[in-house]
Amino acid sequence: MRQSNGYIIGFAVVMTIVCGGLLSWAAVGLKEAQTKAKELDTKRQILSAVIDIKGKPSEELLKLYDSDISAIVIDAQGKVLDGVDAATVNIAKEYKKKPAERKLPIYEFKKDGKISAYILPMYGSGLWDAIWGFIAIESDGNTVQGISLDHKGETPGLGARITSEEVQERYKDKKIFEGGKLVSVQMVKGENNPGLSEHQVDGMSGATLTGNGVNKMLESYLDLYKGFLKEHKAG
Amino acid sequence: MAETVETAKVEKAEPLFSKRRKNIVADPLNDDNPITIQVLGICSALAVTTQMEPTFVMALAVTVVIVFSNLIISLMRNLIPGRIRIIVQLAVIATLVSLVDQVLKAYFFDISKMLSVFVSLIITNCIVMGRLEAFAMGNKPYDSVLDGLGSGLGYAWIILTVAFFRELLGSGSVFGIKIFEALHINFPTNGLMVTPVGAFMVLALIIWVQRARSGYVEK
């Protein structure tokens, strides 16, 4: 009985329906919670480019975000697009468009009513898969206040180190312009390099390719934002 | 088709932790270890063991998946048609793993970010399928759970040991804590250890030590 074709086909059909049903039910039922978790994660990343978020509960972070961060969207020519909500702009989807056609969100971080930093989203590819992040540029339009980086599938212990504080700290106070020309910040090869300039940071040994991906991402996105930064720098 | 292994009918029910059942759990920890003796699950043992933290998460995830898929397959064992049993086992594993992944994405986003890399590695882990085929298809649910637990823990302690040496020598830390810096020892880290080659070496040494002690010989 258990070997007849009818039984086997019947069993396979039931199995498919049960497994498929379970998975679709989970996907639909958990969608809301997943979207919320993802939004919170994005806000955490935006904040972590400018403040230390370690150990702060999510409610507090959300409050901080609502009070200190305001978002605008510009186009690649540096014009502010009115009526476009930054929350609706999907950076990963924009990345697939030509650079000149992308919508570019900018998150303004305010301290005591004055803009203290512009937080710029970026997106690119590492060694295995997508990498993304946010870089905070101080109101002088040149100094890096902080950076937060994340990735989808870089190697744990090697490329995945871009998410570690130790690597992200290196970008602090680096400069992205050299006499009015954009030079970005380069991650060089290897660790503990002596005599790094204000446009260079130490690399990660064994993960040079991920580092190259980060460099490319920084360069291409800073290039898109450079007009805006030049125009809006304070002082 | 695996024949059901029925122990002789005894008047009294077998105690929950009889000698036989203790052995089901204990054997895979040492004498019948899934990695070092059966040489299964090598891919994940090499891929995730650069650091202790992701290794710990992976060990936990694999153990949970083995236990539950063993239980489910064992409950269905008398219904599964022999000719499509492998694909049924795979469907059960994949469904379980994807479900867990979905739940983590909703409520434990940080953990899911760390695990997302491994999800496919769990589904294709031959230890899980090996236990389903070799044990759960022919044994009762409770025994199958014990077997899953034993195999999972046997896998866990080996990859944690490999990760300990790789992270210590490769990054100079344990669970991300910089040990040598804290002790003010200037320790040159060994780049070989963060590559898969280092994992092969550490794993080979563990296999050697273990087989030397147990006297196991490949037939």
Coordinates of C-alpha atoms in Angstrom, one line a residue:
Chain A
M1 CA 0.0 0.0 0.0
R2 CA 2.8 2.4 1.0
Q3 CA 4.6 1.7 -2.3
S4 CA 1.7 2.4 -4.7
N5 CA 2.1 5.3 -7.1
G6 CA -1.2 6.7 -6.0
Y7 CA -0.2 6.8 -2.4
I8 CA 3.2 8.4 -3.2
I9 CA 1.7 11.1 -5.3
G10 CA -1.0 11.7 -2.6
F11 CA 1.6 11.9 0.1
A12 CA 3.7 14.3 -1.8
V13 CA 0.7 16.6 -2.6
V14 CA -0.3 16.7 1.1
M15 CA 3.2 17.3 2.2
T16 CA 3.6 20.2 -0.3
I17 CA 0.3 21.8 0.9
V18 CA 1.2 21.5 4.6
C19 CA 4.7 22.8 4.2
G20 CA 3.8 25.5 1.7
G21 CA 0.8 26.5 3.8
L22 CA 2.8 26.8 7.0
L23 CA 5.4 29.0 5.4
S24 CA 3.0 31.3 3.7
W25 CA 1.0 31.6 6.9
A26 CA 4.2 32.5 8.8
A27 CA 5.3 35.0 6.1
V28 CA 1.9 36.8 6.0
G29 CA 1.3 36.6 9.8
L30 CA 4.8 37.9 10.7
K31 CA 5.1 40.5 8.0
E32 CA 4.1 43.4 10.2
A33 CA 6.5 42.6 12.9
Q34 CA 9.2 42.0 10.4
T35 CA 8.7 45.4 8.8
K36 CA 8.7 47.1 12.2
A37 CA 11.9 45.3 13.2
K38 CA 13.5 46.3 9.9
E39 CA 12.5 50.0 10.3
L40 CA 13.8 50.1 13.9
D41 CA 17.1 48.6 12.6
T42 CA 17.5 51.2 9.9
K43 CA 16.8 54.0 12.5
R44 CA 19.3 52.5 14.8
Q45 CA 21.9 52.5 12.0
I46 CA 21.2 56.1 11.2
L47 CA 21.6 57.1 14.8
S48 CA 24.7 55.0 15.4
A49 CA 26.5 57.1 12.7
V50 CA 26.3 60.1 15.1
I51 CA 25.8 58.9 18.6
D52 CA 26.8 55.8 20.7
I53 CA 23.6 53.7 20.8
K54 CA 25.0 50.8 22.8
G55 CA 22.7 49.7 25.6
K56 CA 20.0 52.2 24.8
P57 CA 16.5 50.6 24.7
S58 CA 14.6 50.8 21.4
E59 CA 11.9 53.1 22.8
E60 CA 14.5 55.7 23.7
L61 CA 16.2 55.5 20.3
L62 CA 12.9 55.9 18.5
K63 CA 12.2 59.0 20.6
L64 CA 15.6 60.4 19.9
Y65 CA 15.1 59.7 16.2
D66 CA 11.8 61.6 16.1
S67 CA 13.2 64.6 18.0
D68 CA 16.7 65.0 16.5
I69 CA 16.5 63.6 12.9
S70 CA 14.7 65.1 10.1
A71 CA 14.9 63.8 6.5
I72 CA 14.9 65.5 3.1
V73 CA 15.3 63.9 -0.3
I74 CA 17.4 65.4 -3.1
D75 CA 18.1 64.4 -6.7
A76 CA 21.6 63.8 -8.2
Q77 CA 21.8 67.4 -9.2
G78 CA 21.5 68.4 -5.6
K79 CA 18.0 69.8 -5.8
V80 CA 15.7 69.2 -2.9
L81 CA 12.7 67.2 -4.0
D82 CA 9.6 68.5 -2.2
G83 CA 6.8 66.2 -1.2
V84 CA 9.0 63.0 -1.3
D85 CA 9.1 61.2 2.1
A86 CA 12.5 59.8 2.8
A87 CA 10.9 56.8 4.5
T88 CA 9.5 55.7 1.2
V89 CA 12.8 55.7 -0.6
N90 CA 14.3 52.3 -0.8
I91 CA 18.1 52.7 -1.1
A92 CA 18.6 49.2 -2.4
K93 CA 16.1 49.8 -5.2
E94 CA 17.5 53.2 -6.0
Y95 CA 21.0 51.6 -6.3
K96 CA 19.8 49.6 -9.3
K97 CA 18.9 52.9 -11.2
K98 CA 21.5 55.0 -13.0
P99 CA 23.3 57.3 -10.5
A100 CA 21.9 60.4 -12.2
E101 CA 18.3 59.2 -11.7
R102 CA 18.5 58.2 -8.0
K103 CA 16.5 59.7 -5.3
L104 CA 18.9 60.5 -2.5
P105 CA 17.7 60.9 1.1
I106 CA 19.6 63.0 3.6
Y107 CA 19.0 62.7 7.3
E108 CA 19.8 66.0 9.2
F109 CA 20.9 65.5 12.7
K110 CA 20.1 68.5 14.8
K111 CA 21.7 69.5 18.1
D112 CA 20.3 72.6 20.0
G113 CA 18.3 73.6 17.0
K114 CA 21.4 73.7 14.7
I115 CA 22.3 71.1 12.1
S116 CA 25.3 69.2 13.5
A117 CA 25.7 66.6 10.8
Y118 CA 24.3 65.3 7.5
I119 CA 23.8 61.5 7.6
L120 CA 24.0 60.1 4.1
P121 CA 22.8 56.6 3.1
M122 CA 25.0 54.5 0.8
Y123 CA 24.7 51.1 -0.8
G124 CA 27.2 48.9 -2.7
S125 CA 28.6 45.4 -3.0
G126 CA 31.2 43.7 -0.9
L127 CA 32.9 40.4 -1.7
W128 CA 29.9 38.1 -1.6
D129 CA 26.8 40.2 -1.4
A130 CA 25.3 43.7 -0.7
I131 CA 26.9 46.1 1.8
W132 CA 25.3 49.3 2.9
G133 CA 25.6 52.0 5.6
F134 CA 25.3 55.6 6.6
I135 CA 28.1 58.2 6.8
A136 CA 27.7 61.3 9.0
I137 CA 29.4 64.4 7.7
E138 CA 29.7 67.4 10.0
S139 CA 28.1 70.7 9.2
D140 CA 31.5 71.9 7.7
G141 CA 30.6 69.5 4.8
N142 CA 34.1 67.8 5.1
T143 CA 34.7 66.1 8.4
V144 CA 33.4 62.6 9.0
Q145 CA 31.6 62.5 12.3
G146 CA 30.9 58.8 12.2
I147 CA 30.0 55.9 10.0
S148 CA 27.8 52.8 10.4
L149 CA 28.3 49.9 8.0
D150 CA 26.3 46.7 7.5
H151 CA 26.4 43.7 5.2
K152 CA 24.4 40.8 4.0
G153 CA 26.9 38.0 3.7
E154 CA 30.5 39.0 4.2
T155 CA 32.8 36.4 5.9
P156 CA 32.5 36.3 9.7
G157 CA 35.8 37.4 11.3
L158 CA 37.1 38.9 8.0
G159 CA 34.8 41.1 5.9
A160 CA 32.1 41.1 8.4
R161 CA 34.3 43.1 10.7
I162 CA 33.0 46.3 8.9
T163 CA 30.1 46.1 11.4
S164 CA 32.5 46.3 14.4
E165 CA 33.0 49.4 16.3
E166 CA 36.7 49.1 16.1
V167 CA 36.7 49.4 12.3
Q168 CA 34.0 52.1 12.2
E169 CA 35.9 54.2 14.8
R170 CA 38.7 54.6 12.3
Y171 CA 36.7 56.9 10.1
K172 CA 36.1 59.4 12.8
D173 CA 37.5 62.9 12.0
K174 CA 38.8 62.0 8.6
K175 CA 38.2 64.5 5.8
I176 CA 36.5 63.8 2.5
F177 CA 37.6 67.0 0.5
E178 CA 41.1 68.1 -0.4
G179 CA 41.1 71.7 -1.4
G180 CA 37.6 71.6 -2.8
K181 CA 38.2 68.3 -4.6
L182 CA 36.4 65.2 -3.4
V183 CA 38.9 62.4 -2.5
S184 CA 36.7 60.4 -0.1
V185 CA 38.2 58.1 2.5
Q186 CA 40.2 55.1 1.4
M187 CA 40.6 51.9 3.4
V188 CA 44.1 50.7 2.7
K189 CA 45.4 47.1 2.7
G190 CA 46.4 45.5 6.0
E191 CA 46.3 46.7 9.6
N192 CA 48.4 49.0 11.7
N193 CA 49.7 51.0 8.7
P194 CA 52.0 53.9 9.8
G195 CA 51.6 57.4 8.6
L196 CA 48.0 57.3 7.4
S197 CA 46.8 60.6 5.9
E198 CA 43.5 62.2 6.8
H199 CA 41.9 60.5 3.8
Q200 CA 43.0 57.0 4.7
V201 CA 42.0 54.4 7.3
D202 CA 43.5 51.0 8.2
G203 CA 42.2 48.0 6.4
M204 CA 41.2 44.5 7.5
S205 CA 43.7 41.7 7.0
G206 CA 42.3 38.9 5.0
A207 CA 39.4 41.1 3.8
T208 CA 40.9 43.5 1.3
L209 CA 38.1 42.8 -1.2
T210 CA 35.4 43.8 1.2
G211 CA 37.5 46.9 2.0
N212 CA 37.6 47.7 -1.8
G213 CA 33.8 47.4 -1.9
V214 CA 33.5 49.8 1.0
N215 CA 35.8 52.3 -0.8
K216 CA 33.9 52.1 -4.0
M217 CA 30.6 52.6 -2.2
L218 CA 31.9 55.6 -0.3
E219 CA 33.3 57.2 -3.3
S220 CA 30.3 56.8 -5.6
Y221 CA 27.8 58.0 -3.0
L222 CA 29.9 61.0 -1.7
D223 CA 30.2 61.9 -5.3
L224 CA 26.4 62.1 -5.6
Y225 CA 26.1 64.2 -2.5
K226 CA 29.1 66.4 -3.0
G227 CA 27.2 69.3 -4.6
F228 CA 24.8 69.4 -1.7
L229 CA 27.6 69.3 0.9
K230 CA 29.5 72.1 -0.8
E231 CA 26.4 74.2 -1.0
H232 CA 25.2 73.7 2.6
K233 CA 28.4 73.8 4.6
A234 CA 28.3 76.1 7.5
G235 CA 30.9 78.8 7.8
Chain B
M1 CA 13.6 0.8 3.6
A2 CA 14.8 0.8 7.1
E3 CA 13.1 -1.8 9.2
T4 CA 11.7 -0.6 12.5
V5 CA 14.1 -1.6 15.3
E6 CA 11.7 -2.9 17.9
T7 CA 13.3 -3.7 21.2
A8 CA 11.9 -7.0 22.7
K9 CA 8.6 -6.4 24.4
V10 CA 9.2 -6.0 28.1
E11 CA 6.5 -6.1 30.7
K12 CA 7.7 -2.9 32.4
A13 CA 8.1 0.3 30.4
E14 CA 11.7 1.4 29.8
P15 CA 12.8 4.1 32.3
L16 CA 13.2 7.6 30.7
F17 CA 17.0 7.5 31.1
S18 CA 17.8 3.8 30.8
K19 CA 21.4 2.8 30.0
R20 CA 20.5 2.3 26.3
R21 CA 19.0 5.8 26.1
K22 CA 21.9 7.4 27.9
N23 CA 24.2 5.8 25.3
I24 CA 22.0 7.3 22.5
V25 CA 22.9 10.7 23.8
A26 CA 26.5 10.0 24.8
D27 CA 27.8 8.1 21.8
P28 CA 27.8 11.0 19.4
L29 CA 29.7 13.1 21.9
N30 CA 32.7 10.9 21.6
D31 CA 32.9 7.4 20.1
D32 CA 30.5 8.1 17.3
N33 CA 31.0 11.8 16.8
P34 CA 29.3 13.2 13.7
I35 CA 32.3 15.3 12.7
T36 CA 35.4 13.5 13.8
I37 CA 34.3 9.9 13.3
Q38 CA 31.5 10.0 10.7
V39 CA 33.2 13.1 9.0
L40 CA 29.9 14.8 8.3
G41 CA 29.1 18.5 8.4
I42 CA 32.6 19.5 7.5
C43 CA 31.5 22.4 5.3
S44 CA 29.8 24.3 8.1
A45 CA 32.6 23.3 10.6
L46 CA 35.0 25.2 8.2
A47 CA 32.8 28.0 7.2
V48 CA 31.5 29.4 10.5
T49 CA 34.3 28.8 12.9
T50 CA 36.4 32.0 12.5
Q51 CA 34.9 33.3 15.7
M52 CA 33.2 31.9 18.7
E53 CA 30.0 34.0 18.6
P54 CA 28.6 32.9 15.2
T55 CA 29.8 29.4 15.9
F56 CA 27.8 29.3 19.1
V57 CA 24.7 30.5 17.3
M58 CA 25.2 27.9 14.6
A59 CA 25.7 25.1 17.1
L60 CA 22.5 26.0 18.8
A61 CA 20.6 26.4 15.6
V62 CA 21.7 23.0 14.2
T63 CA 21.0 21.2 17.5
V64 CA 17.4 22.6 17.6
V65 CA 16.9 21.7 13.9
I66 CA 18.2 18.1 14.4
V67 CA 16.1 17.5 17.5
F68 CA 12.8 18.8 15.9
S69 CA 13.3 17.3 12.5
N70 CA 14.2 14.0 14.1
L71 CA 11.0 14.2 16.2
I72 CA 8.8 15.1 13.2
I73 CA 10.2 12.4 10.9
S74 CA 10.0 9.8 13.6
L75 CA 6.3 10.6 14.1
M76 CA 5.7 10.2 10.4
R77 CA 8.0 7.3 9.9
N78 CA 5.3 4.7 9.2
L79 CA 3.5 7.0 6.7
I80 CA 6.5 8.1 4.6
P81 CA 6.7 6.2 1.2
G82 CA 10.2 4.7 1.0
R83 CA 10.8 5.9 -2.5
I84 CA 10.5 9.6 -1.8
R85 CA 11.7 9.6 1.8
I86 CA 14.8 11.7 1.1
I87 CA 12.9 14.5 -0.4
V88 CA 10.3 14.3 2.4
Q89 CA 13.2 14.6 4.9
L90 CA 14.6 17.6 3.0
A91 CA 11.2 19.3 2.9
V92 CA 10.8 18.9 6.7
I93 CA 14.3 20.3 7.4
A94 CA 13.8 23.2 5.0
T95 CA 10.4 24.1 6.3
L96 CA 11.6 24.1 9.9
V97 CA 14.7 26.2 9.2
S98 CA 12.7 28.8 7.1
L99 CA 10.1 29.0 9.8
V100 CA 12.7 29.7 12.5
D101 CA 14.3 32.3 10.2
Q102 CA 11.0 34.1 9.7
V103 CA 10.3 34.2 13.5
L104 CA 13.8 35.5 14.2
K105 CA 13.4 38.2 11.5
A106 CA 10.2 39.4 13.3
Y107 CA 11.2 39.3 16.9
F108 CA 15.0 38.9 17.1
F109 CA 16.3 41.0 14.3
D110 CA 19.9 41.2 15.5
I111 CA 20.2 37.4 15.8
S112 CA 18.6 36.9 12.4
K113 CA 21.1 39.2 10.8
M114 CA 23.9 37.1 12.2
L115 CA 22.1 33.8 11.2
S116 CA 21.0 34.7 7.7
V117 CA 24.3 33.5 6.3
F118 CA 24.0 30.1 7.9
V119 CA 20.4 29.3 7.1
S120 CA 21.3 27.6 3.9
L121 CA 24.2 25.9 5.6
I122 CA 21.8 24.3 8.1
I123 CA 19.5 23.0 5.4
T124 CA 22.3 21.4 3.6
N125 CA 24.1 20.1 6.7
C126 CA 24.5 16.4 6.1
I127 CA 24.5 15.6 9.8
V128 CA 20.8 16.5 10.0
M129 CA 19.8 14.4 7.0
G130 CA 22.1 11.6 8.1
R131 CA 20.4 11.3 11.5
L132 CA 16.9 11.4 9.9
E133 CA 17.9 8.6 7.5
A134 CA 19.9 6.5 9.9
F135 CA 17.8 6.9 13.1
A136 CA 14.5 8.7 12.9
M137 CA 13.2 6.6 10.0
G138 CA 13.4 3.5 12.2
N139 CA 13.0 4.6 15.9
K140 CA 10.4 5.9 18.2
P141 CA 10.0 9.7 18.7
Y142 CA 11.5 9.9 22.2
D143 CA 14.6 8.0 21.3
S144 CA 14.9 10.1 18.1
V145 CA 14.8 13.3 20.1
L146 CA 17.6 11.9 22.3
D147 CA 19.6 10.9 19.3
G148 CA 19.1 14.4 17.8
L149 CA 20.3 16.0 21.0
G150 CA 23.4 13.8 21.2
S151 CA 24.3 14.4 17.6
G152 CA 23.7 18.2 17.9
L153 CA 25.9 18.4 21.1
G154 CA 28.5 16.2 19.5
Y155 CA 28.6 18.7 16.5
A156 CA 28.5 21.7 18.9
W157 CA 31.5 20.8 21.0
I158 CA 33.7 20.1 18.1
I159 CA 33.0 23.3 16.2
L160 CA 33.3 25.4 19.4
T161 CA 36.7 23.8 20.0
V162 CA 37.8 24.6 16.5
A163 CA 36.4 28.2 16.7
F164 CA 38.2 28.7 20.1
F165 CA 41.6 27.9 18.6
R166 CA 40.9 29.8 15.3
E167 CA 39.7 33.0 17.0
L168 CA 42.5 32.8 19.7
L169 CA 45.3 32.4 17.3
G170 CA 43.8 34.2 14.3
S171 CA 42.3 37.3 16.0
G172 CA 43.8 37.1 19.5
S173 CA 40.4 37.1 21.1
V174 CA 37.7 34.8 22.5
F175 CA 34.1 35.7 22.0
G176 CA 35.3 39.0 20.7
I177 CA 37.2 39.8 23.9
K178 CA 40.8 40.7 23.1
I179 CA 42.6 38.3 25.5
F180 CA 46.2 39.1 24.6
E181 CA 45.7 42.9 24.7
A182 CA 44.1 42.6 28.2
L183 CA 47.2 40.6 29.4
H184 CA 49.5 43.1 27.7
I185 CA 51.1 40.4 25.7
N186 CA 52.2 41.4 22.2
F187 CA 50.8 38.5 20.2
P188 CA 51.3 38.4 16.5
T189 CA 48.0 37.0 15.1
N190 CA 48.2 34.2 12.6
G191 CA 46.4 35.0 9.4
L192 CA 46.3 31.4 8.4
M193 CA 43.9 30.7 11.2
V194 CA 41.1 32.9 9.8
T195 CA 41.3 31.2 6.5
P196 CA 39.6 27.8 5.9
V197 CA 43.1 26.2 5.8
G198 CA 43.5 26.9 9.5
A199 CA 40.2 25.3 10.1
F200 CA 41.3 22.1 8.3
M201 CA 44.4 21.9 10.4
V202 CA 42.7 22.4 13.7
L203 CA 40.0 19.9 12.8
A204 CA 42.5 17.4 11.6
L205 CA 44.4 17.7 14.9
I206 CA 41.2 17.1 16.9
I207 CA 40.4 14.1 14.8
W208 CA 43.9 12.7 15.3
V209 CA 43.8 13.1 19.0
Q210 CA 40.4 11.6 19.3
R211 CA 41.1 8.6 17.2
A212 CA 44.4 8.0 18.9
R213 CA 42.5 7.9 22.2
S214 CA 39.6 5.8 21.1
G215 CA 41.5 3.5 18.8
Y216 CA 39.0 4.0 16.0
V217 CA 40.2 2.9 12.6
E218 CA 38.4 3.6 9.3
K219 CA 37.3 0.3 7.7

